[in-house]
CSV table of C-alpha atoms and ligand atoms in Angstrom, one decimal:
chain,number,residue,atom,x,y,z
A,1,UNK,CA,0.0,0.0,0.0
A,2,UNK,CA,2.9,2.0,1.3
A,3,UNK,CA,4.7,1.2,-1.9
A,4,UNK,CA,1.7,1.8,-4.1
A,5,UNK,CA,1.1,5.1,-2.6
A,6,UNK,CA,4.5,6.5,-3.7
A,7,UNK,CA,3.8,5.0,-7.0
A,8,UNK,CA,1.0,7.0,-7.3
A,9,UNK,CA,2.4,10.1,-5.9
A,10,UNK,CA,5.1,9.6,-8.3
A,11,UNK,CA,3.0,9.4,-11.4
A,12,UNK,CA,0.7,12.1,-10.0
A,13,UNK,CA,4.0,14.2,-9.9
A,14,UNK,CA,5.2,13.7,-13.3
A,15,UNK,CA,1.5,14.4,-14.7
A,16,UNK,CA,1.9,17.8,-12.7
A,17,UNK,CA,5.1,18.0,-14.3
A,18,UNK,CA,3.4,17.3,-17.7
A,19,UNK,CA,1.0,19.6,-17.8
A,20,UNK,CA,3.4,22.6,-16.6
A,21,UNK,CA,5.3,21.8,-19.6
A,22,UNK,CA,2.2,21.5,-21.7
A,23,UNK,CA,1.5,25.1,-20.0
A,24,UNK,CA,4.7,26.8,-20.5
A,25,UNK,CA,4.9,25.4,-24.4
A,26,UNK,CA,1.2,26.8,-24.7
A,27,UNK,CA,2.3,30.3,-22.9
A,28,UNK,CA,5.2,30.9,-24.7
A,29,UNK,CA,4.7,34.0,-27.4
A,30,UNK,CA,7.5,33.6,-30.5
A,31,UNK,CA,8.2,37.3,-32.0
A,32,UNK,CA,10.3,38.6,-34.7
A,33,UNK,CA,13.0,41.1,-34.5
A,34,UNK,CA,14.9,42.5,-37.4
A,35,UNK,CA,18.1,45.0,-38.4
A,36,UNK,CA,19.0,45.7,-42.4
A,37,UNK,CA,22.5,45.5,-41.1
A,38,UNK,CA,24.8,42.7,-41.0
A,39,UNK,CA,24.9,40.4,-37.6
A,40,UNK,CA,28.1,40.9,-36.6
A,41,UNK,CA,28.0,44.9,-36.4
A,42,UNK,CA,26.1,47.6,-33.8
A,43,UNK,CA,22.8,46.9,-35.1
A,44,UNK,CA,23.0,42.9,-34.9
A,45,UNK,CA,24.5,43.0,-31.4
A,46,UNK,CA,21.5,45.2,-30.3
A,47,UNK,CA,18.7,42.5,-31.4
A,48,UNK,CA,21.0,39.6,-30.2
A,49,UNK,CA,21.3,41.1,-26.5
A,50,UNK,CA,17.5,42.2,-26.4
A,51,UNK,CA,16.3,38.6,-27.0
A,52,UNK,CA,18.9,36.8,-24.8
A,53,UNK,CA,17.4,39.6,-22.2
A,54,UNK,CA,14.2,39.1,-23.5
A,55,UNK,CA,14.3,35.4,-23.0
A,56,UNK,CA,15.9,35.6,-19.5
A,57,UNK,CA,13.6,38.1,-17.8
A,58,UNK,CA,10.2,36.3,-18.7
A,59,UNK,CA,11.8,33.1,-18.2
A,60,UNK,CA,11.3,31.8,-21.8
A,61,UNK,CA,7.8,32.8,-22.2
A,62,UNK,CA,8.7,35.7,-24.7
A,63,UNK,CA,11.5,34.3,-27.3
A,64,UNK,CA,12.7,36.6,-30.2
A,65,UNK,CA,12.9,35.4,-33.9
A,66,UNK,CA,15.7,37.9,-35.4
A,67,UNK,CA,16.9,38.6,-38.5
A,68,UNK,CA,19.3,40.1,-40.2
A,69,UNK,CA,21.0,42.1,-43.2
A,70,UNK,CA,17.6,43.3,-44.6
A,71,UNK,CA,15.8,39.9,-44.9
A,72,UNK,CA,12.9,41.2,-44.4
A,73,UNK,CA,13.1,44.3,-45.9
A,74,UNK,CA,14.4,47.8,-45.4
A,75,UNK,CA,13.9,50.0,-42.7
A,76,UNK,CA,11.1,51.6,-44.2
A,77,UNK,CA,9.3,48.5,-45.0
A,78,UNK,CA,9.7,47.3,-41.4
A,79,UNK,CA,8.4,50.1,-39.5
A,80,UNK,CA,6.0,50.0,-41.6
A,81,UNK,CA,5.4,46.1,-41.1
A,82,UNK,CA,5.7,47.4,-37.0
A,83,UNK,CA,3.0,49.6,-37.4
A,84,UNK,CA,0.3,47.3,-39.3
A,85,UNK,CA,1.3,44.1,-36.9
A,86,UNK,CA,3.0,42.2,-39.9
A,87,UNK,CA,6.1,42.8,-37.8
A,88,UNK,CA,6.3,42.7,-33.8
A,89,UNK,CA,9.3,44.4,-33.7
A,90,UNK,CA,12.0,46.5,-35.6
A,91,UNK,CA,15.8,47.7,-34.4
A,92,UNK,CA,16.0,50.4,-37.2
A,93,UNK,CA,18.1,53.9,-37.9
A,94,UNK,CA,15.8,56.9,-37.7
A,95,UNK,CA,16.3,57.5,-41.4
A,96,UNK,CA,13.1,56.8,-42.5
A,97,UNK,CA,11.0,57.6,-39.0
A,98,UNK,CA,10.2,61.4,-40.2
A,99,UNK,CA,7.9,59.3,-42.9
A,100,UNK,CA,5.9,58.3,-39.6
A,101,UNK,CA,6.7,60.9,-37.2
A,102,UNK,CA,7.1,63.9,-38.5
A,103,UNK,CA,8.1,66.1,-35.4
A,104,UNK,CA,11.5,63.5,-34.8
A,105,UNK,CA,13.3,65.3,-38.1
A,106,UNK,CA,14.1,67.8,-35.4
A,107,UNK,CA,16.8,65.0,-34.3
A,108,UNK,CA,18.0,65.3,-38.3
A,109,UNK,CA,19.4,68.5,-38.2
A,110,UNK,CA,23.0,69.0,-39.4
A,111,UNK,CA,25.6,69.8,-36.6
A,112,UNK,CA,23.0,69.2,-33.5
A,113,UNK,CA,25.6,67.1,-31.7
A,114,UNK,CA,28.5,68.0,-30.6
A,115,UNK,CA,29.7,64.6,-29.9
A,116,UNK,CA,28.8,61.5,-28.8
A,117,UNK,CA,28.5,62.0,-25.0
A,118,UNK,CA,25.9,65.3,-25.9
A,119,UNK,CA,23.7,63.0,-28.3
A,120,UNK,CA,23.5,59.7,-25.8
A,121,UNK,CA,22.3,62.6,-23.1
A,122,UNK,CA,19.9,63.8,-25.2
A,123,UNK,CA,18.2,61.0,-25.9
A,124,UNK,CA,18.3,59.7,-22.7
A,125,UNK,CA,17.0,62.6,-21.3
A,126,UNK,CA,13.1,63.9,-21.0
A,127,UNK,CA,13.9,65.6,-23.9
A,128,UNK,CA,14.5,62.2,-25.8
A,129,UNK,CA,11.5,60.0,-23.6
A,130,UNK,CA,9.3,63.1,-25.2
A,131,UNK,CA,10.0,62.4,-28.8
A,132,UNK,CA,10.1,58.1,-27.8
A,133,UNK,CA,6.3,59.2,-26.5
A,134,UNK,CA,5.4,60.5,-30.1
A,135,UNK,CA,5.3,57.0,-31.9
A,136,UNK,CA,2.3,56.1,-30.0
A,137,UNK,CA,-0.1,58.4,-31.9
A,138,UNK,CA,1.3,56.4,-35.0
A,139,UNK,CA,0.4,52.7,-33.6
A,140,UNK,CA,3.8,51.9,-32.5
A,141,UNK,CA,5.6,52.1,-28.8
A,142,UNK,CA,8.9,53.0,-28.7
A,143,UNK,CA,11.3,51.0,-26.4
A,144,UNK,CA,14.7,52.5,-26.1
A,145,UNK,CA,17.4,54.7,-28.3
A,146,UNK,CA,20.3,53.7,-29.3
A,147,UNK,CA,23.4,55.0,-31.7
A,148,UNK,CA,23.5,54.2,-35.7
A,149,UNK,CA,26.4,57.1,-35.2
A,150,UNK,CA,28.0,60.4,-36.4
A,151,UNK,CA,27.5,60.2,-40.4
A,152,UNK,CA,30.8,60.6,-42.8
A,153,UNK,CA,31.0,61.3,-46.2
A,154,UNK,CA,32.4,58.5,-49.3
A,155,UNK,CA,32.3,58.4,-52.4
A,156,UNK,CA,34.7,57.5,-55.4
A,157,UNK,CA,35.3,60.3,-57.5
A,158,UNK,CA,37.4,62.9,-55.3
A,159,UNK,CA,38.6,63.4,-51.5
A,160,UNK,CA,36.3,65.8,-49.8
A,161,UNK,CA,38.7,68.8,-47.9
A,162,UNK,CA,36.0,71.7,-48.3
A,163,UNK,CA,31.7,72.1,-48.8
A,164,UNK,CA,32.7,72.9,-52.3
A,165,UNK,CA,34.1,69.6,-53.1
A,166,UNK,CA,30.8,68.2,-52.4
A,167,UNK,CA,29.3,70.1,-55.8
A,168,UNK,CA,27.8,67.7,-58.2
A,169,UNK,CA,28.0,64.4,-56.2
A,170,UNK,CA,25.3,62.5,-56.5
A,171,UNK,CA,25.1,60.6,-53.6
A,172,UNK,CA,22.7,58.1,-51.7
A,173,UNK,CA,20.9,59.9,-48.8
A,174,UNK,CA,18.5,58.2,-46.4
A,175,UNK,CA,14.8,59.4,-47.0
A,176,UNK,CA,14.8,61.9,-44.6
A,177,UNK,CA,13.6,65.1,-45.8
A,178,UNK,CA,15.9,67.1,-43.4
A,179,UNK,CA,19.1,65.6,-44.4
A,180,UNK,CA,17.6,66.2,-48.7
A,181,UNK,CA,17.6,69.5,-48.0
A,182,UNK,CA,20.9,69.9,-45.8
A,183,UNK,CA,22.5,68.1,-48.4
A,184,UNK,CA,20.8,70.1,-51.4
A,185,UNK,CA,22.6,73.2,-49.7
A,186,UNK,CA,26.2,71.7,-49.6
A,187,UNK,CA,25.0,71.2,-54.0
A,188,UNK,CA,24.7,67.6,-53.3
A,189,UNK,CA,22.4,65.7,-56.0
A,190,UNK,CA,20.2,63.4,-53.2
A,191,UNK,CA,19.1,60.1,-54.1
A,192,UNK,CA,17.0,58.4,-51.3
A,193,UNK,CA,17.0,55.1,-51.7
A,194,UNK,CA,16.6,52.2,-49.5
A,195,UNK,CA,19.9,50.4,-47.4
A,196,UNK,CA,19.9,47.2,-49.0
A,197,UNK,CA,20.2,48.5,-52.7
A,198,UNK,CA,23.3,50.6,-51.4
A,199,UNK,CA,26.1,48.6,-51.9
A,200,UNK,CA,24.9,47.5,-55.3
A,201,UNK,CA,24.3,51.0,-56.7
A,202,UNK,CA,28.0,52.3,-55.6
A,203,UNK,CA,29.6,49.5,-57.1
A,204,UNK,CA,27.4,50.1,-60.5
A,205,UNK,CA,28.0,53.7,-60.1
A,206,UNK,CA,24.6,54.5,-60.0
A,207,UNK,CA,25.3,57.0,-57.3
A,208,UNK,CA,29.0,58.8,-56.7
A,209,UNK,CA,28.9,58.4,-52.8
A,210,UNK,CA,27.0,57.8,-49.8
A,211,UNK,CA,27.2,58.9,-45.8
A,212,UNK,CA,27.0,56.6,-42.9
A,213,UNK,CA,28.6,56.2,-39.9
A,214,UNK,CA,32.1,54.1,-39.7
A,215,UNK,CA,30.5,51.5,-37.9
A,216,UNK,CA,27.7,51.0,-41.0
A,217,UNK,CA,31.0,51.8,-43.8
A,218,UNK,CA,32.9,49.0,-42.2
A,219,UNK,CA,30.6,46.2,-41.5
A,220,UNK,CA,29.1,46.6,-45.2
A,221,UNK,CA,32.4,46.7,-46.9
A,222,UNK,CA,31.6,49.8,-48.7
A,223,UNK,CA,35.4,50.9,-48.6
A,224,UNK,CA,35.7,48.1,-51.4
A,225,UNK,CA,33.7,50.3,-53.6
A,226,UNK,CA,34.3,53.7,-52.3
A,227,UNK,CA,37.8,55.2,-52.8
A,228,UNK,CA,37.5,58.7,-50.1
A,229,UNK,CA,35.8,59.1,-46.8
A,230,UNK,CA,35.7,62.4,-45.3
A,231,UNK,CA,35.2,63.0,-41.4
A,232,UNK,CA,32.3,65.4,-41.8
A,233,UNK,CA,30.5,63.8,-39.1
A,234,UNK,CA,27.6,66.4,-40.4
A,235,UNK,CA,24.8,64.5,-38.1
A,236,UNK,CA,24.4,62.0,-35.7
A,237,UNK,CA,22.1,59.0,-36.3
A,238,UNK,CA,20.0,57.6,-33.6
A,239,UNK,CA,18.7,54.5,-33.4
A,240,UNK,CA,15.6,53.1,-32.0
A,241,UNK,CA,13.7,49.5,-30.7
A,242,UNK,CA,10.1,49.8,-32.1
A,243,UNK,CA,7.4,47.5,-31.2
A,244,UNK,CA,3.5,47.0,-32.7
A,245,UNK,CA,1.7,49.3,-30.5
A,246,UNK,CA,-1.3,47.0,-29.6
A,247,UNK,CA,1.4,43.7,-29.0
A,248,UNK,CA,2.9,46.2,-26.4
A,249,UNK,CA,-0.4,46.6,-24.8
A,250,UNK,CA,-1.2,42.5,-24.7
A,251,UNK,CA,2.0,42.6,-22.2
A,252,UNK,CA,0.7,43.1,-18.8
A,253,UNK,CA,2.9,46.1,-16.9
A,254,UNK,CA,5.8,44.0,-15.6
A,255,UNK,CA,6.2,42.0,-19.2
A,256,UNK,CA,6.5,45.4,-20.0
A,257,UNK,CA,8.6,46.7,-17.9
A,258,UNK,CA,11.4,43.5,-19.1
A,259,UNK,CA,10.6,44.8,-22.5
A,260,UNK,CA,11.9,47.9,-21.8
A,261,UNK,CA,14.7,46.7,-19.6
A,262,UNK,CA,15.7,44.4,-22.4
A,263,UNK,CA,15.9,47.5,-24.9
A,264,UNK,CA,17.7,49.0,-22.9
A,265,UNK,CA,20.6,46.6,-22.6
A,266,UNK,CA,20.3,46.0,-26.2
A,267,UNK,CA,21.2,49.7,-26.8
A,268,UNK,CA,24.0,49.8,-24.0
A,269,UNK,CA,25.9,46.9,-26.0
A,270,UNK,CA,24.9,48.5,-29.5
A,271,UNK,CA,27.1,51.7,-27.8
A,272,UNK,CA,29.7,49.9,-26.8
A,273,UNK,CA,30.1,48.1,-30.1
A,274,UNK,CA,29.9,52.0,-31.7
A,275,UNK,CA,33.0,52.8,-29.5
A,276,UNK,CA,35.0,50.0,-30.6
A,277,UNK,CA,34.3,50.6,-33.9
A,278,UNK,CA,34.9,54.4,-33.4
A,279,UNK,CA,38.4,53.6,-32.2
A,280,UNK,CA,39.2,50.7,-35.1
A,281,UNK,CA,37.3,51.5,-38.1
A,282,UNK,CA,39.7,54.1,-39.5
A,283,UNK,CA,43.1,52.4,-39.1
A,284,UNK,CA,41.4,49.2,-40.8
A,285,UNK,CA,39.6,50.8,-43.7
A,286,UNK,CA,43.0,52.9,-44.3
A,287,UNK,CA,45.1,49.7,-44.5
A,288,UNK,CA,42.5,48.6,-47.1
A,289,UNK,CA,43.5,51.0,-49.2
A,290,UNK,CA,41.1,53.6,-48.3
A,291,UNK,CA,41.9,57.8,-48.4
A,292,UNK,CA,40.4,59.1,-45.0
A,293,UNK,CA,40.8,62.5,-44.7
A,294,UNK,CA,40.3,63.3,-41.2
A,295,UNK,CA,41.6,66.8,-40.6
A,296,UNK,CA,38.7,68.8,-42.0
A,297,UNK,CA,37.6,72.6,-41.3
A,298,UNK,CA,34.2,71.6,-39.8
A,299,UNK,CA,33.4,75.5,-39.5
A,300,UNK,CA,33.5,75.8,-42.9
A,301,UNK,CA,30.9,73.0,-43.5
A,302,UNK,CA,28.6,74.7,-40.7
A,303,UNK,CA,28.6,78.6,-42.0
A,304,UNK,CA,27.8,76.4,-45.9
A,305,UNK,CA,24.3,74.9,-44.1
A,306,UNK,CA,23.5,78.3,-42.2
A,307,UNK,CA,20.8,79.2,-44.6
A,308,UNK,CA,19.2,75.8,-44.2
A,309,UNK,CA,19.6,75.6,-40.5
A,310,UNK,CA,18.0,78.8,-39.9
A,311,UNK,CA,15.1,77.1,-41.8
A,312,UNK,CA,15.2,74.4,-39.4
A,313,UNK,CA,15.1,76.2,-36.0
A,314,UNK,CA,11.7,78.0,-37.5
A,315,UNK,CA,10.4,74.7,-38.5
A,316,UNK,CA,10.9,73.1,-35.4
A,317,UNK,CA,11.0,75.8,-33.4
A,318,UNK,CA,14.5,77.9,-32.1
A,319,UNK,CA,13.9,76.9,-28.9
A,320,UNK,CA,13.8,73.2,-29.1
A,321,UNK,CA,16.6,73.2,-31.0
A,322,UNK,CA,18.0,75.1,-28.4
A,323,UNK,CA,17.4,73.0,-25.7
A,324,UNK,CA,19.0,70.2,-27.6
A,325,UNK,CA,22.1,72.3,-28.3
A,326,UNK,CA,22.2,73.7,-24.8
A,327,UNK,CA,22.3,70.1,-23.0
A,328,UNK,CA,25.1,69.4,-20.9
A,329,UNK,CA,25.5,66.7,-18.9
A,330,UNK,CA,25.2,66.9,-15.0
B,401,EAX,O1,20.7,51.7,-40.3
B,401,EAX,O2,20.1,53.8,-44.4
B,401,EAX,C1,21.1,54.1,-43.8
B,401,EAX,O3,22.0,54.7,-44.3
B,401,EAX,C2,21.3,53.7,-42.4
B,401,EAX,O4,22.3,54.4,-41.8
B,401,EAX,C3,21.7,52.3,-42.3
B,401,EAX,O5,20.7,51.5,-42.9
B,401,EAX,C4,21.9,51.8,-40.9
């Protein structure tokens, strides 16, 4: 009887056991996650460390599918896929976010930054959790910022010392109409296009040059079709964890509260992969064979947009733009 009765508790135990799997199987929620950059770069290592931190604060009921190097589509395409619930989640540039939010070009405006330290502070101020709030209107939540980086000049027909050199390029921009018009100043010809047909058009010659930041010119190879980069660093470009509005609000408040968590780790290690890069990418590219001209008159390329910035500060408003400029960290 004795024996018969641990038997029985036995079995009852491993039905229990059973059915918590059966539960947990049934519980879990599978979502996607995608960059149009390569894995092994600032983007990838942003959805990799969101869904390992995903994973481990719900305990395995939330796992993230991710993709990579534009698989399933362009930026555009996937906020666009985040705000109609084809996608659950993006981890894009803000290139193509002043299609959805209008009011976030503010953050596109040549020469904002002075560095890296002033644009993380930003962002991670009120002032940034403000313009994270404005997605919602638009049917998606934003998570957390992160860094694309400070934008630099290439292209393949002549080094860039001086605005003037930039007459006549025609060059690849981002389809952000703040940067068209910046660039339109400095007598750029502007061809938005989409990331993943980059590559291919430089090496066809489709377009003279393009601007990214190092970490993006490096980890696509573009110095194998580009012969000059220029330092210009003539604006910084945030990036951003973007989530289908109405899958954020099936999370109950703590689910959300690791989602946020989670983008937030995601965009410590994207930084830190940006600072590496930072310190590496120009010693490597140059001993590929690439001309970097570093020592530029930045001045010079500030009074060429003062026309167009003026524009700016009334679009915006001087004084936001002004608060932006006028951050300092405590
Ligand atoms: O997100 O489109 C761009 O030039 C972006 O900087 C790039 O896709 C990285």
């Amino acid at each position: 009887m004795k024996h018969f009765g641990l038997i029985r508790g036995a079995a009852l135990a491993s039905v229990a056991a059973m059915a918590l799997m059966a539960g947990s199987a049934q519980a879990q929620t599978v979502m996607r996650i995608n960059v149009s950059m390569p894995q092994n770069g600032h983007h990838g290592i942003a959805i990799d460390t969101f869904a390992e931190e995903i994973e481990r604060l719900t305990e395995g009921r939330y796992v993230m599918e991710t993709f990579y190097a534009g698989s399933l589509g362009g930026e555009r395409e996937s906020i666009e896929g985040v705000q109609l619930g084809t996608l659950e989640l993006t981890f894009t540039s803000t290139g193509p976010v002043p299609n959805f939010v209008p009011e976030l070009s503010i953050l596109d405006i040549p020469f904002l930054f002075r560095d890296y330290e002033h644009a993380r502070g930003v962002l991670d101020s009120e002032i940034g959790d403000e313009l994270l709030s404005r997605f919602e209107a638009h049917g998606i939540k934003g998570l957390a910022w992160a860094d694309n980086g400070f934008r630099h000049m290439t292209n393949d027909i002549r080094p860039i010392n001086a605005p003037e050199d930039l007459n006549g390029l025609k060059m690849r921009t981002m389809e952000s109409p703040v940067h068209i018009a910046a660039y339109r100043e400095f007598g750029i010809l502007p061809t938005p296009m989409a990331f993943p047909e980059v590559f291919a058009a430089l090496q066809q010659g489709v377009v003279d040059g393009q601007e990214n930041p190092l970490s993006v010119i490096e980890s696509n190879n573009f110095d194998e079709v580009q012969k000059y980069l220029s330092m210009t660093g003539h604006v910084f470009s945030p990036c951003i964890f973007l989530m289908n509005l109405d899958e954020w609000n099936k999370l109950d408040p703590e689910d959300q509260a690791h989602f946020v968590t989670a983008a937030q780790a995601g965009a410590a290690a994207n930084r830190a992969r940006v600072d590496e890069d930072e310190a590496t990418a120009i010693a490597s590219m140059r001993a590929d064979g690439m001309e970097i001209i570093e020592d530029l008159d930045r001045d010079l390329f500030v009074a060429a947009l003062a026309n167009v910035n003026a524009q700016f500060e009334q679009q915006f408003g001087a004084d936001e733009v002004q608060a932006i400029r006028d951050w300092q960290p405590n």
